[in-house]
Short mmCIF file of C-alpha atoms in Angstrom, two decimals:
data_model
loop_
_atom_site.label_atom_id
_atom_site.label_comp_id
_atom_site.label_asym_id
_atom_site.label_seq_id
_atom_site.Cartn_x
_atom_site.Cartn_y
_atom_site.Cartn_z
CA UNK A 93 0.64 18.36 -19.96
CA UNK A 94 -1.36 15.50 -18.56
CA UNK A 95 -3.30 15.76 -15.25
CA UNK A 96 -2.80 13.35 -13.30
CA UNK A 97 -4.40 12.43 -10.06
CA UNK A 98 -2.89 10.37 -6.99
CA UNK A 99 -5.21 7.45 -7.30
CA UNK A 100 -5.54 7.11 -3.43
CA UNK A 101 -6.87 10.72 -2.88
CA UNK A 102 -9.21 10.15 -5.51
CA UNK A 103 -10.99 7.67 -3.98
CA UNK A 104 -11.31 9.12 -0.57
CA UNK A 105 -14.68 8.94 1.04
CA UNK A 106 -15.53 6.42 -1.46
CA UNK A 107 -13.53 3.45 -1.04
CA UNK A 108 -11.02 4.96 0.75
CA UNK A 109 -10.60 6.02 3.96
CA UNK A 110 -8.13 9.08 5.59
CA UNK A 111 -5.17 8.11 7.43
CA UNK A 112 -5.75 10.53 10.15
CA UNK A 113 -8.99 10.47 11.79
CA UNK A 114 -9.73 13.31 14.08
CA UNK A 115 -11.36 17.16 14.76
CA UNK A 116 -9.13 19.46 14.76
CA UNK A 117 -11.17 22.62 15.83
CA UNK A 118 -8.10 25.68 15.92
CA UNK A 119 -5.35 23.48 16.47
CA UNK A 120 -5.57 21.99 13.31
CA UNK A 121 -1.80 22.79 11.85
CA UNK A 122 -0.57 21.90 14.91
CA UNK A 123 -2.45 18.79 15.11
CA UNK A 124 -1.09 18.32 11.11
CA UNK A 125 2.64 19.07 12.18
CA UNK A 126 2.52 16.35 14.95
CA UNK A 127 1.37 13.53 12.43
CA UNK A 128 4.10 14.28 10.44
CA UNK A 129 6.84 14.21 13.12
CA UNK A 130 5.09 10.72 14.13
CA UNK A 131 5.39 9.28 11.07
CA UNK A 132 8.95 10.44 10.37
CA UNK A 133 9.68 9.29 13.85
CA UNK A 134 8.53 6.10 13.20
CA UNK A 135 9.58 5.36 9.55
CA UNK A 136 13.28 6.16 10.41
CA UNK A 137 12.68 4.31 14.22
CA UNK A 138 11.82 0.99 12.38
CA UNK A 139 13.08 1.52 8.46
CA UNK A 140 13.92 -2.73 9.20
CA UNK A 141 9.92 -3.55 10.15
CA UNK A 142 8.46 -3.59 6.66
CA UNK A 143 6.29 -0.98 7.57
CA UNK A 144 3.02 0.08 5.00
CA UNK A 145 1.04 2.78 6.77
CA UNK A 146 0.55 4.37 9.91
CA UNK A 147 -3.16 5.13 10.88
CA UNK A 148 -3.44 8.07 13.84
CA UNK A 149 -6.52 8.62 15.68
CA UNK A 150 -7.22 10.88 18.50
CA UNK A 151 -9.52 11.74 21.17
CA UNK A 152 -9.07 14.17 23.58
CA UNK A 153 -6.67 12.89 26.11
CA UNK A 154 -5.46 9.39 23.81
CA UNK A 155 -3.58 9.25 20.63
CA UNK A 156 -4.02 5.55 19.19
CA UNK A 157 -1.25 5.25 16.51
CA UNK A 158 -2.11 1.58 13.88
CA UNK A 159 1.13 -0.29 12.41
CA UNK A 160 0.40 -1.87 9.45
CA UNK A 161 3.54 -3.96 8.82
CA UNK A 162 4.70 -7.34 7.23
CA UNK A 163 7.32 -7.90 10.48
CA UNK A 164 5.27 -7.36 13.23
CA UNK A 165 8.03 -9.64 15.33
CA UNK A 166 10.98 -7.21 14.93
CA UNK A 167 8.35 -4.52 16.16
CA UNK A 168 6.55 -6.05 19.22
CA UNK A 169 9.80 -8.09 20.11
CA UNK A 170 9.94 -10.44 23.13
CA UNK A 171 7.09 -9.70 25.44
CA UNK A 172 6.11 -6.81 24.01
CA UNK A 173 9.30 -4.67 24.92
CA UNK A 174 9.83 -3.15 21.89
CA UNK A 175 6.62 -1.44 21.94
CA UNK A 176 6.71 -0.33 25.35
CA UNK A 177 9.94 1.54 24.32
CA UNK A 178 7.72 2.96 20.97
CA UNK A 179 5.27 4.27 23.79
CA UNK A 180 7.55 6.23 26.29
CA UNK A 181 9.59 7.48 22.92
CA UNK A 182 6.41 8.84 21.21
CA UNK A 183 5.05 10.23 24.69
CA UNK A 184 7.96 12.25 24.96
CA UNK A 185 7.93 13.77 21.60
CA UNK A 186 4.18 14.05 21.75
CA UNK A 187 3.58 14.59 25.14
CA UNK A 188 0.62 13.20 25.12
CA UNK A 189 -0.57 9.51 26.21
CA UNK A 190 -0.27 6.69 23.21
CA UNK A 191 -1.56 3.86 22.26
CA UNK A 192 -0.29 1.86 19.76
CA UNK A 193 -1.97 -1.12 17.61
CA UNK A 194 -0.23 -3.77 15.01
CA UNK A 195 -1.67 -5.30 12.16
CA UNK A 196 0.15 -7.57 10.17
CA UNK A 197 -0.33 -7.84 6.61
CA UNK A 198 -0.50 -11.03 5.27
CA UNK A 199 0.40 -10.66 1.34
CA UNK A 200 2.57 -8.34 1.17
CA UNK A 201 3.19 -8.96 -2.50
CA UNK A 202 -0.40 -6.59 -2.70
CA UNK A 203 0.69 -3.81 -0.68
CA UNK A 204 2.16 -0.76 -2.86
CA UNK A 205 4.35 0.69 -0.26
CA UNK A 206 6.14 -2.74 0.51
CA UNK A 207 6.49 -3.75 -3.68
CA UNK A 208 7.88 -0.01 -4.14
CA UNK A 209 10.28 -0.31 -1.11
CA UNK A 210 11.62 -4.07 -2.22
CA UNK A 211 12.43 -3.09 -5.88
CA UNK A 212 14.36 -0.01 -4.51
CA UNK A 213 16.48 -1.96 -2.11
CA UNK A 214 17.08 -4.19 -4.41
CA UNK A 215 18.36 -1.15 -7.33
CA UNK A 216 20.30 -0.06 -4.41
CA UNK A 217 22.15 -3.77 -3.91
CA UNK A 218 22.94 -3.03 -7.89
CA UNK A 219 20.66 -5.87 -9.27
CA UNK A 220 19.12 -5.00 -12.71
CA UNK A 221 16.14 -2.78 -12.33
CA UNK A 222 14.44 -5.31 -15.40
CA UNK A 223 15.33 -8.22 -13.38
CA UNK A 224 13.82 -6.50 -9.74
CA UNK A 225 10.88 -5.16 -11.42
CA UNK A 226 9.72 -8.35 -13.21
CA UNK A 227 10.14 -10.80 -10.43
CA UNK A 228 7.66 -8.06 -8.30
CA UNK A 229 5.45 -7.93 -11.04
CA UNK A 230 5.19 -11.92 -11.37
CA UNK A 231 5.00 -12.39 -7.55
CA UNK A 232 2.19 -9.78 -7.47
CA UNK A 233 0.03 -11.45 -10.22
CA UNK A 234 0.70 -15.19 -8.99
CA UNK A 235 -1.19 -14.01 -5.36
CA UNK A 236 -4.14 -12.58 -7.01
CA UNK A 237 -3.71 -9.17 -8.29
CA UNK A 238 -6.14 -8.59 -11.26
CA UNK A 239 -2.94 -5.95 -12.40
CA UNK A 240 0.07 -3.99 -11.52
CA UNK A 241 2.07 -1.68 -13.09
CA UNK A 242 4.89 -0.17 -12.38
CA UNK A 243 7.44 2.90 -13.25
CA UNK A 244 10.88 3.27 -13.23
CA UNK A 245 12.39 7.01 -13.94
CA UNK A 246 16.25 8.28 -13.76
CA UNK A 247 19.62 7.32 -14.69
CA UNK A 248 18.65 3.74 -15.72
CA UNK A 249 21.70 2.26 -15.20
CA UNK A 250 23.91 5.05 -14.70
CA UNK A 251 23.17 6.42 -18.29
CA UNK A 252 24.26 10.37 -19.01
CA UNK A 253 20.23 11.25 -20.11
CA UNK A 254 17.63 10.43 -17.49
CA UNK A 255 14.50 8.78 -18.88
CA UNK A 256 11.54 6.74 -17.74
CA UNK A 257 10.40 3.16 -18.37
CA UNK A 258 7.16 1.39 -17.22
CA UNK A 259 6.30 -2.37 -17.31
CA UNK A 260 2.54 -3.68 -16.61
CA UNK A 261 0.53 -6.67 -16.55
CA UNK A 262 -2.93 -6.89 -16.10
CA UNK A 263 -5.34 -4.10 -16.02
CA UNK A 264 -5.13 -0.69 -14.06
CA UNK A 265 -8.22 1.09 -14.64
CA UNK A 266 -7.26 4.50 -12.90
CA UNK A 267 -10.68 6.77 -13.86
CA UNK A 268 -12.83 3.89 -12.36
CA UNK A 269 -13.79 4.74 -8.63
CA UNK A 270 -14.70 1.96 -7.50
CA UNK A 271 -11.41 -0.30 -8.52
CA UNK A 272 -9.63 -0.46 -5.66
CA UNK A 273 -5.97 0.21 -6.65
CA UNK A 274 -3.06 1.24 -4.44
CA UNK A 275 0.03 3.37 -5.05
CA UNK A 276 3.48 4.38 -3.68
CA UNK A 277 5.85 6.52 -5.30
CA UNK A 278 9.60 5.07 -3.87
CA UNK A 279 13.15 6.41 -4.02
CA UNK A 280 16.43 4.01 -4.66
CA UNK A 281 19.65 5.85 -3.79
CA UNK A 282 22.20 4.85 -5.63
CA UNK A 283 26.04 6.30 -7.03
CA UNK A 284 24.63 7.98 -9.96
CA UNK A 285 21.37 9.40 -7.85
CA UNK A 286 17.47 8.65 -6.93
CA UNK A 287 15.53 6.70 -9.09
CA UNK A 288 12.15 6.83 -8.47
CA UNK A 289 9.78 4.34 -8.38
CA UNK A 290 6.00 4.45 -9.03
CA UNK A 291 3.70 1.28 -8.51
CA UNK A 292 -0.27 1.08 -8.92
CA UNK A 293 -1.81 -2.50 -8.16
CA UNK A 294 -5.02 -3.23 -9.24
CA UNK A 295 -6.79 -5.51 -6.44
CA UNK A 296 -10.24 -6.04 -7.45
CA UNK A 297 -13.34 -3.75 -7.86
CA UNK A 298 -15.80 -2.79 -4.72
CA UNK A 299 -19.45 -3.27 -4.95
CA UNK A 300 -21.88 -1.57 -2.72
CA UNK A 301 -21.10 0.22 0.57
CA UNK A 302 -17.61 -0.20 2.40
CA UNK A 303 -16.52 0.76 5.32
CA UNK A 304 -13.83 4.03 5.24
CA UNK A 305 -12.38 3.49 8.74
CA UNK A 306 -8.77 2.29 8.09
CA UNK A 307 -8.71 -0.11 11.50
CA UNK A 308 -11.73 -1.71 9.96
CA UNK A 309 -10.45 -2.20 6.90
CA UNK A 310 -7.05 -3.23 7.35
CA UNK A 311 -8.44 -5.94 10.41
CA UNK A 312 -10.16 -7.72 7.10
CA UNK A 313 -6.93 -7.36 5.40
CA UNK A 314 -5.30 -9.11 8.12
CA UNK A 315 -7.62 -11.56 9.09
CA UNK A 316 -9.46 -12.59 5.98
CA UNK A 317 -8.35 -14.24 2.57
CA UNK A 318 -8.57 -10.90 0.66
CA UNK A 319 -12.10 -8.94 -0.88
CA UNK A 320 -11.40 -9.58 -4.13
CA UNK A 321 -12.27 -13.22 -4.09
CA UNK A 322 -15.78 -11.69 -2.17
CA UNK A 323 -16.17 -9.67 -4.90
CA UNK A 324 -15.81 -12.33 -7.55
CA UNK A 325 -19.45 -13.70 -6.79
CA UNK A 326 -20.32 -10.31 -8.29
CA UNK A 327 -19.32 -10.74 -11.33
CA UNK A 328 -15.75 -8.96 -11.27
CA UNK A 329 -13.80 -11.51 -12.74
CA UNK A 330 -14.50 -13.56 -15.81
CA UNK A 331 -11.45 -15.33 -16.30
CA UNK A 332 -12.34 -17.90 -14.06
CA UNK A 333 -15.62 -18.36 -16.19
CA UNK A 334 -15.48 -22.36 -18.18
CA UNK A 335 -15.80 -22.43 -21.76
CA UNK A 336 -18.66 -23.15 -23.02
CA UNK A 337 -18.96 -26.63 -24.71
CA UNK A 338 -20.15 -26.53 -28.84
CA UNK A 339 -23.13 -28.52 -28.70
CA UNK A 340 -23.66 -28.24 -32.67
CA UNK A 341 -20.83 -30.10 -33.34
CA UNK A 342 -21.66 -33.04 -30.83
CA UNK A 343 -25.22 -33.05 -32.59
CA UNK A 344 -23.52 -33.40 -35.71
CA UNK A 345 -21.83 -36.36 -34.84
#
């Protein structure tokens, strides 16, 4: 038996911050139960918006609910309507008053949740799993991933014996804290049942302090070129290092 660990809750509170971000004194499992019917809410209210994660925070009168998504047009809509309808819908489930933020994220070839999601849908339109999984793989590495790997497990294509097969490029250092790797464990229905799907990408190491507030961090996601080229200057990447020149044998010449 191995034991494994989910390599975003082992990084929490180092690199990592919580998706929920609130006290929640003795209504805590109530508190818990209404995340969960937010996020459900939401996943299933826009399963078409490319959605990666939902950040809640709360204060004592506001609930302020972050999109992360790669469609942020299908969500806002014209004007903003679309999310005025997301308000009154998640004020009357909640009861509470809502605000709600959207980032967009601008590779989404880096995100986990979106990679995991595309290779499913595209098992479920009955393309070959190889074929999905390798095209994800080389659009991951060609924006900058330093690795990704990724898992495949069930009735591989509609065979009697259920088995698992994994493909992987680069490196995925899973026992090093500060390597900043995402995950997302997907499902693909199809005729002969789920398949699941399992991708890790590797996006670069973190040196030094970060900040664990999700809003921060995902407003650099958004806005900036990516941290792993920041973190380059710090020696995390040597394959961008030039060769060094033989100077014997130009002497000898």
């Amino acid at each position: 038996m191995g034991q494994k660990t989910n390599p975003i809750g082992n990084r929490l509170g180092i690199i990592r911050g919580w998706d929920s971000n609130w006290f929640g004194g003795k209504n805590y499992g109530d508190r818990i139960a209404e995340d969960y019917k937010i996020r459900r809410y939401l996943e299933a209210r826009l399963s078409k918006g490319g959605i990666s994660r939902i950040y809640i925070e709360r204060t004592l009168k506001l609930v302020t609910v972050t999109i992360t998504t790669a469609r942020p047009g299908l969500i806002i809509g014209k004007g903003g309507q679309e999310v005025d309808k997301l308000k009154e819908e998640l004020k009357k489930l909640t009861k509470k008053d809502i605000q709600i933020n959207i980032f967009e994220i601008k590779r989404p070839e880096l995100d986990a949740v979106l990679v995991a999601d595309s290779i499913a849908k595209q098992i479920e339109n009955r393309i070959s799993y190889r074929r999905a999984v390798k095209m994800a793989i080389a659009g991951t590495m060609r924006m900058g991933a330093e690795g990704i790997k990724v898992q495949i497990s069930g009735r591989l294509n509609g065979a009697e014996m259920a088995r698992s097969e994994s493909f992987k490029d680069g490196r995925i250092p899973l026992s090093t804290f500060r390597a900043d790797i995402d995950y997302h464990i997907g499902e693909a229905l199809t005729q002969y049942g789920k398949l699941g799907v399992k991708v890790w990408i590797m996006k670069g190491e973190v040196y030094g302090k970060r900040e664990l507030s999700p809003l921060v961090g995902q407003q650099k996601k958004g806005g900036q070129s990516g941290d792993r080229r920041e973190n380059r200057g710090n020696g995390g990447d040597r394959d961008n290092r030039r060769p060094r020149r033989n100077n014997n044998n130009n002497n000898n010449n």
